[in-house]
Amino acid sequence: MSGLDANDIARRYGADALREAFDRGRVVDLPGPEKVGANGQRADGLPLKFWNELNTVTPPDRLVRRLLGTSTLALRYGEPGCGKTFVATDLAMHIALGWQWFGRAVTPGAVIYVACEGATRRAGAP
């Protein structure tokens, strides 16, 4: 049953099955061969969460409090010469050392800095 979305359920099992899934708001047991997964184990139905259940979501881990998470992708952009590299290097050093950054708590961690500035040619290009 994994990998099915609402369109798949409506197409394979009909609108009534989809309506039941949304009305019940919980895992719905649908009929048919989809109940057995590729590994031979019984597959679950459609899991749904209501708004009031979202308070159980755990907050993400942070490298820098209220700024940068551990599993996030960050982007800095701006005009040339505005200090992007300086800010990124400063932030990286504070993370590596576990020091506060502008009053924000920092969780120490490994840092890899890849310098890709100023290159006018592709790597490996003649």
XYZ file of N, CA and C in Angstrom:
378
model
N 0.825 -1.190 0.000
C 0.000 0.000 0.000
C 0.864 1.247 0.000
N 2.142 1.081 0.366
C 2.992 2.263 0.393
C 3.192 2.783 -1.016
N 3.321 4.074 -1.140
C 3.519 4.686 -2.430
C 2.234 5.105 -3.119
N 1.083 4.793 -2.531
C -0.187 5.209 -3.122
C -0.569 6.579 -2.590
N -1.033 7.446 -3.477
C -1.554 8.728 -3.027
C -3.071 8.736 -3.234
N -3.697 9.875 -2.961
C -5.155 9.957 -3.046
C -5.662 9.649 -4.447
N -4.936 10.086 -5.473
C -5.356 9.790 -6.842
C -5.323 8.299 -7.137
N -4.260 7.614 -6.659
C -4.161 6.165 -6.861
C -5.313 5.437 -6.190
N -5.634 5.826 -4.959
C -6.715 5.160 -4.226
C -8.045 5.378 -4.931
N -8.303 6.611 -5.364
C -9.564 6.895 -6.057
C -9.665 6.098 -7.349
N -8.590 5.998 -8.088
C -8.604 5.288 -9.358
C -8.746 3.766 -9.152
N -8.031 3.203 -8.174
C -8.040 1.750 -7.976
C -9.235 1.252 -7.179
N -9.644 2.032 -6.162
C -10.675 1.546 -5.254
C -11.967 2.347 -5.313
N -11.933 3.473 -6.005
C -13.140 4.270 -6.158
C -13.215 5.435 -5.195
N -14.130 6.336 -5.534
C -14.298 7.554 -4.744
C -14.785 7.261 -3.334
N -15.596 6.207 -3.174
C -16.108 5.890 -1.836
C -14.986 5.493 -0.885
N -14.008 4.734 -1.380
C -12.878 4.326 -0.539
C -12.051 5.546 -0.136
N -11.853 6.462 -1.073
C -11.101 7.671 -0.760
C -11.859 8.533 0.247
N -13.156 8.691 0.044
C -13.983 9.463 0.973
C -13.923 8.845 2.364
N -13.988 7.517 2.440
C -13.907 6.838 3.738
C -12.567 7.105 4.409
N -11.496 7.084 3.619
C -10.164 7.345 4.182
C -10.098 8.730 4.803
N -10.620 9.718 4.113
C -10.591 11.075 4.638
C -11.587 11.275 5.770
N -12.752 10.646 5.686
C -13.749 10.783 6.749
C -13.271 10.164 8.046
N -12.658 8.995 7.945
C -12.180 8.320 9.151
C -10.939 8.993 9.708
N -10.104 9.529 8.813
C -8.923 10.255 9.260
C -7.875 9.378 9.914
N -7.934 8.138 9.689
C -6.971 7.196 10.259
C -6.562 6.216 9.165
N -5.802 5.212 9.538
C -5.387 4.189 8.582
C -6.615 3.427 8.122
N -6.773 3.303 6.837
C -7.930 2.636 6.261
C -7.466 1.358 5.588
N -8.139 0.277 5.870
C -7.811 -1.020 5.300
C -8.571 -1.185 3.991
N -7.850 -1.133 2.878
C -8.481 -1.235 1.573
C -8.399 -2.663 1.050
N -9.375 -3.091 0.284
C -9.370 -4.453 -0.243
C -8.403 -4.595 -1.408
N -8.092 -5.820 -1.743
C -7.344 -6.084 -2.961
C -5.917 -6.530 -2.732
N -5.214 -6.806 -3.821
C -3.858 -7.342 -3.742
C -2.849 -6.345 -3.200
N -3.203 -5.052 -3.130
C -2.289 -4.034 -2.633
C -1.988 -4.221 -1.151
N -2.741 -5.083 -0.455
C -2.565 -5.254 0.973
C -1.265 -5.971 1.310
N -0.650 -6.622 0.347
C 0.604 -7.334 0.595
C 1.708 -6.588 -0.140
N 2.729 -6.157 0.628
C 3.832 -5.399 0.052
C 4.798 -6.298 -0.692
N 5.818 -5.697 -1.277
C 6.811 -6.432 -2.066
C 7.578 -7.437 -1.217
N 7.721 -7.154 0.083
C 8.458 -8.054 0.969
C 7.568 -9.160 1.540
N 6.319 -9.228 1.098
C 5.408 -10.270 1.566
C 4.677 -9.918 2.843
N 5.015 -8.782 3.463
C 4.337 -8.374 4.680
C 3.099 -7.566 4.338
N 2.152 -7.577 5.258
C 0.906 -6.847 5.050
C 1.183 -5.348 5.069
N 0.708 -4.642 4.075
C 0.889 -3.195 3.997
C -0.238 -2.486 4.729
N 0.047 -1.295 5.245
C -0.955 -0.505 5.951
C -1.792 0.296 4.976
N -2.838 0.890 5.523
C -3.702 1.748 4.726
C -3.147 3.151 4.623
N -4.008 4.108 4.460
C -3.633 5.503 4.257
C -3.575 6.227 5.599
N -2.370 6.592 6.079
C -2.291 7.314 7.348
C -2.571 8.793 7.140
N -3.446 9.359 7.949
C -3.781 10.776 7.870
C -3.624 11.394 9.246
N -3.175 12.654 9.302
C -3.073 13.374 10.569
C -3.934 14.617 10.493
N -4.611 14.902 11.606
C -5.393 16.118 11.715
C -4.541 17.221 12.320
N -4.990 18.453 12.147
C -4.259 19.608 12.634
C -3.941 19.497 14.124
N -4.903 19.046 14.924
C -4.683 18.970 16.371
C -3.671 17.891 16.762
N -3.309 17.020 15.845
C -2.301 15.996 16.128
C -0.893 16.474 15.807
N -0.771 17.625 15.178
C 0.542 18.113 14.776
C 1.365 18.637 15.948
N 0.755 18.857 17.097
C 1.519 19.316 18.250
C 2.456 18.233 18.772
N 2.313 17.021 18.292
C 3.194 15.940 18.719
C 4.465 15.877 17.883
N 4.564 16.722 16.868
C 5.762 16.744 16.035
C 6.907 17.326 16.850
N 8.032 16.651 16.843
C 9.179 17.136 17.603
C 9.877 18.251 16.832
N 10.301 19.277 17.531
C 10.995 20.363 16.848
C 12.337 19.881 16.293
N 12.797 20.477 15.211
C 14.053 20.030 14.621
C 15.251 20.379 15.494
N 16.300 19.588 15.366
C 17.544 19.899 16.059
C 18.151 21.144 15.421
N 18.782 21.959 16.214
C 19.342 23.215 15.708
C 20.850 23.259 15.910
N 21.553 23.707 14.902
C 22.966 24.035 15.053
C 23.084 25.419 15.671
N 22.276 26.345 15.153
C 22.245 27.706 15.673
C 20.790 28.015 16.024
N 20.563 28.364 17.277
C 19.197 28.575 17.780
C 18.416 29.549 16.906
N 17.226 29.123 16.487
C 16.276 29.902 15.694
C 16.860 30.401 14.371
N 17.861 29.679 13.849
C 18.453 30.126 12.600
C 18.780 28.978 11.651
N 19.494 27.957 12.137
C 20.017 26.922 11.249
C 19.844 25.550 11.877
N 19.126 24.670 11.181
C 18.902 23.321 11.680
C 20.001 22.357 11.245
N 20.027 21.197 11.883
C 21.068 20.208 11.577
C 20.856 19.529 10.231
N 19.627 19.405 9.783
C 19.377 18.708 8.516
C 18.758 19.650 7.488
N 19.221 20.892 7.490
C 18.674 21.873 6.566
C 19.720 22.276 5.533
N 19.234 22.857 4.473
C 20.090 23.418 3.441
C 19.919 24.926 3.501
N 21.025 25.641 3.623
C 20.959 27.100 3.743
C 21.594 27.743 2.521
N 21.132 28.936 2.204
C 21.639 29.680 1.059
C 21.872 31.128 1.463
N 23.025 31.647 1.093
C 23.326 33.061 1.289
C 23.511 33.669 -0.084
N 22.859 34.789 -0.307
C 23.027 35.470 -1.585
C 23.051 36.970 -1.362
N 23.646 37.669 -2.292
C 23.725 39.109 -2.203
C 24.687 39.647 -3.235
N 24.826 40.945 -3.233
C 25.726 41.614 -4.167
C 27.171 41.198 -3.897
N 28.010 41.213 -4.934
C 29.433 40.931 -4.719
C 30.030 41.915 -3.712
N 30.847 41.380 -2.811
C 31.527 42.228 -1.845
C 30.695 42.640 -0.644
N 29.513 42.065 -0.460
C 28.663 42.486 0.667
C 28.967 41.728 1.956
N 29.840 40.715 1.912
C 30.230 40.016 3.140
C 29.673 38.617 3.292
N 29.180 38.031 2.228
C 28.602 36.677 2.322
C 29.633 35.676 2.825
N 30.823 35.686 2.240
C 31.867 34.741 2.635
C 32.286 34.969 4.072
N 32.419 36.223 4.472
C 32.813 36.531 5.839
C 31.793 35.979 6.830
N 30.507 36.210 6.576
C 29.450 35.731 7.478
C 29.438 34.210 7.511
N 29.547 33.559 6.342
C 29.531 32.088 6.298
C 30.731 31.499 7.034
N 31.912 32.095 6.851
C 33.114 31.611 7.534
C 33.006 31.834 9.034
N 32.515 32.992 9.439
C 32.334 33.284 10.857
C 31.362 32.304 11.497
N 30.248 32.055 10.831
C 29.264 31.103 11.339
C 29.861 29.703 11.430
N 30.581 29.287 10.402
C 31.215 27.957 10.401
C 32.192 27.806 11.562
N 32.987 28.838 11.816
C 33.953 28.768 12.926
C 33.240 28.668 14.273
N 32.162 29.400 14.446
C 31.419 29.330 15.699
C 30.780 27.956 15.896
N 30.298 27.345 14.812
C 29.740 25.996 14.913
C 30.847 25.007 15.258
N 31.990 25.123 14.591
C 33.107 24.211 14.853
C 33.597 24.314 16.290
N 33.580 25.516 16.853
C 34.069 25.728 18.216
C 32.972 25.647 19.279
N 31.708 25.673 18.845
C 30.599 25.614 19.798
C 30.376 26.918 20.534
N 30.833 28.025 19.975
C 30.656 29.337 20.594
C 29.325 29.935 20.179
N 28.764 30.789 21.037
C 27.545 31.514 20.672
C 27.820 32.372 19.443
N 26.792 32.523 18.603
C 26.925 33.355 17.408
C 25.895 34.463 17.494
N 26.336 35.689 17.683
C 25.466 36.852 17.850
C 24.395 36.606 18.910
N 24.819 36.027 20.035
C 23.909 35.784 21.148
C 23.033 34.556 21.007
N 23.194 33.807 19.937
C 22.388 32.606 19.721
C 23.176 31.372 20.151
N 22.503 30.461 20.859
C 23.154 29.221 21.274
C 23.550 28.409 20.048
N 24.714 27.785 20.106
C 25.247 27.003 18.993
C 25.578 25.600 19.486
N 25.130 24.602 18.746
C 25.508 23.225 19.016
C 26.782 22.933 18.245
N 27.857 22.524 18.928
C 29.108 22.273 18.206
C 28.949 21.152 17.191
N 29.636 21.274 16.077
C 29.559 20.248 15.040
C 30.699 20.365 14.056
N 30.829 19.344 13.238
C 31.857 19.338 12.201
C 31.455 20.294 11.082
N 32.437 20.942 10.485
C 32.194 21.907 9.423
C 33.087 21.570 8.241
N 32.507 21.591 7.068
C 33.273 21.459 5.828
C 32.999 22.709 5.010
N 34.048 23.394 4.635
C 33.885 24.604 3.832
C 34.426 24.311 2.439
N 33.604 24.494 1.438
C 34.007 24.285 0.051
C 34.082 25.657 -0.606
N 35.285 26.057 -0.979
C 35.476 27.370 -1.599
C 35.247 27.255 -3.095
N 34.194 27.860 -3.573
C 33.844 27.802 -4.997
C 33.790 29.196 -5.600
N 34.467 30.139 -4.990
C 34.389 31.516 -5.449
C 35.473 31.841 -6.453
N 35.169 32.771 -7.316
C 36.163 33.321 -8.205
C 36.585 32.429 -9.350
N 36.043 31.240 -9.451
C 36.421 30.340 -10.525
C 35.750 30.814 -11.808
N 36.548 30.965 -12.851
C 35.981 31.387 -14.134
C 35.844 30.221 -15.090
N 36.390 29.052 -14.713
C 36.303 27.869 -15.559
C 35.704 26.719 -14.764
N 35.078 25.780 -15.459
C 34.565 24.573 -14.806
C 35.748 23.709 -14.382
N 35.551 22.944 -13.334
C 36.586 22.015 -12.888
C 36.836 20.991 -13.990
N 38.071 20.790 -14.311
C 38.439 19.796 -15.314
C 38.325 20.292 -16.751
N 37.865 21.510 -16.942
C 37.734 22.042 -18.296
C 39.097 22.479 -18.814
N 39.357 22.328 -20.109
C 40.674 22.718 -20.643
C 40.876 24.216 -20.646
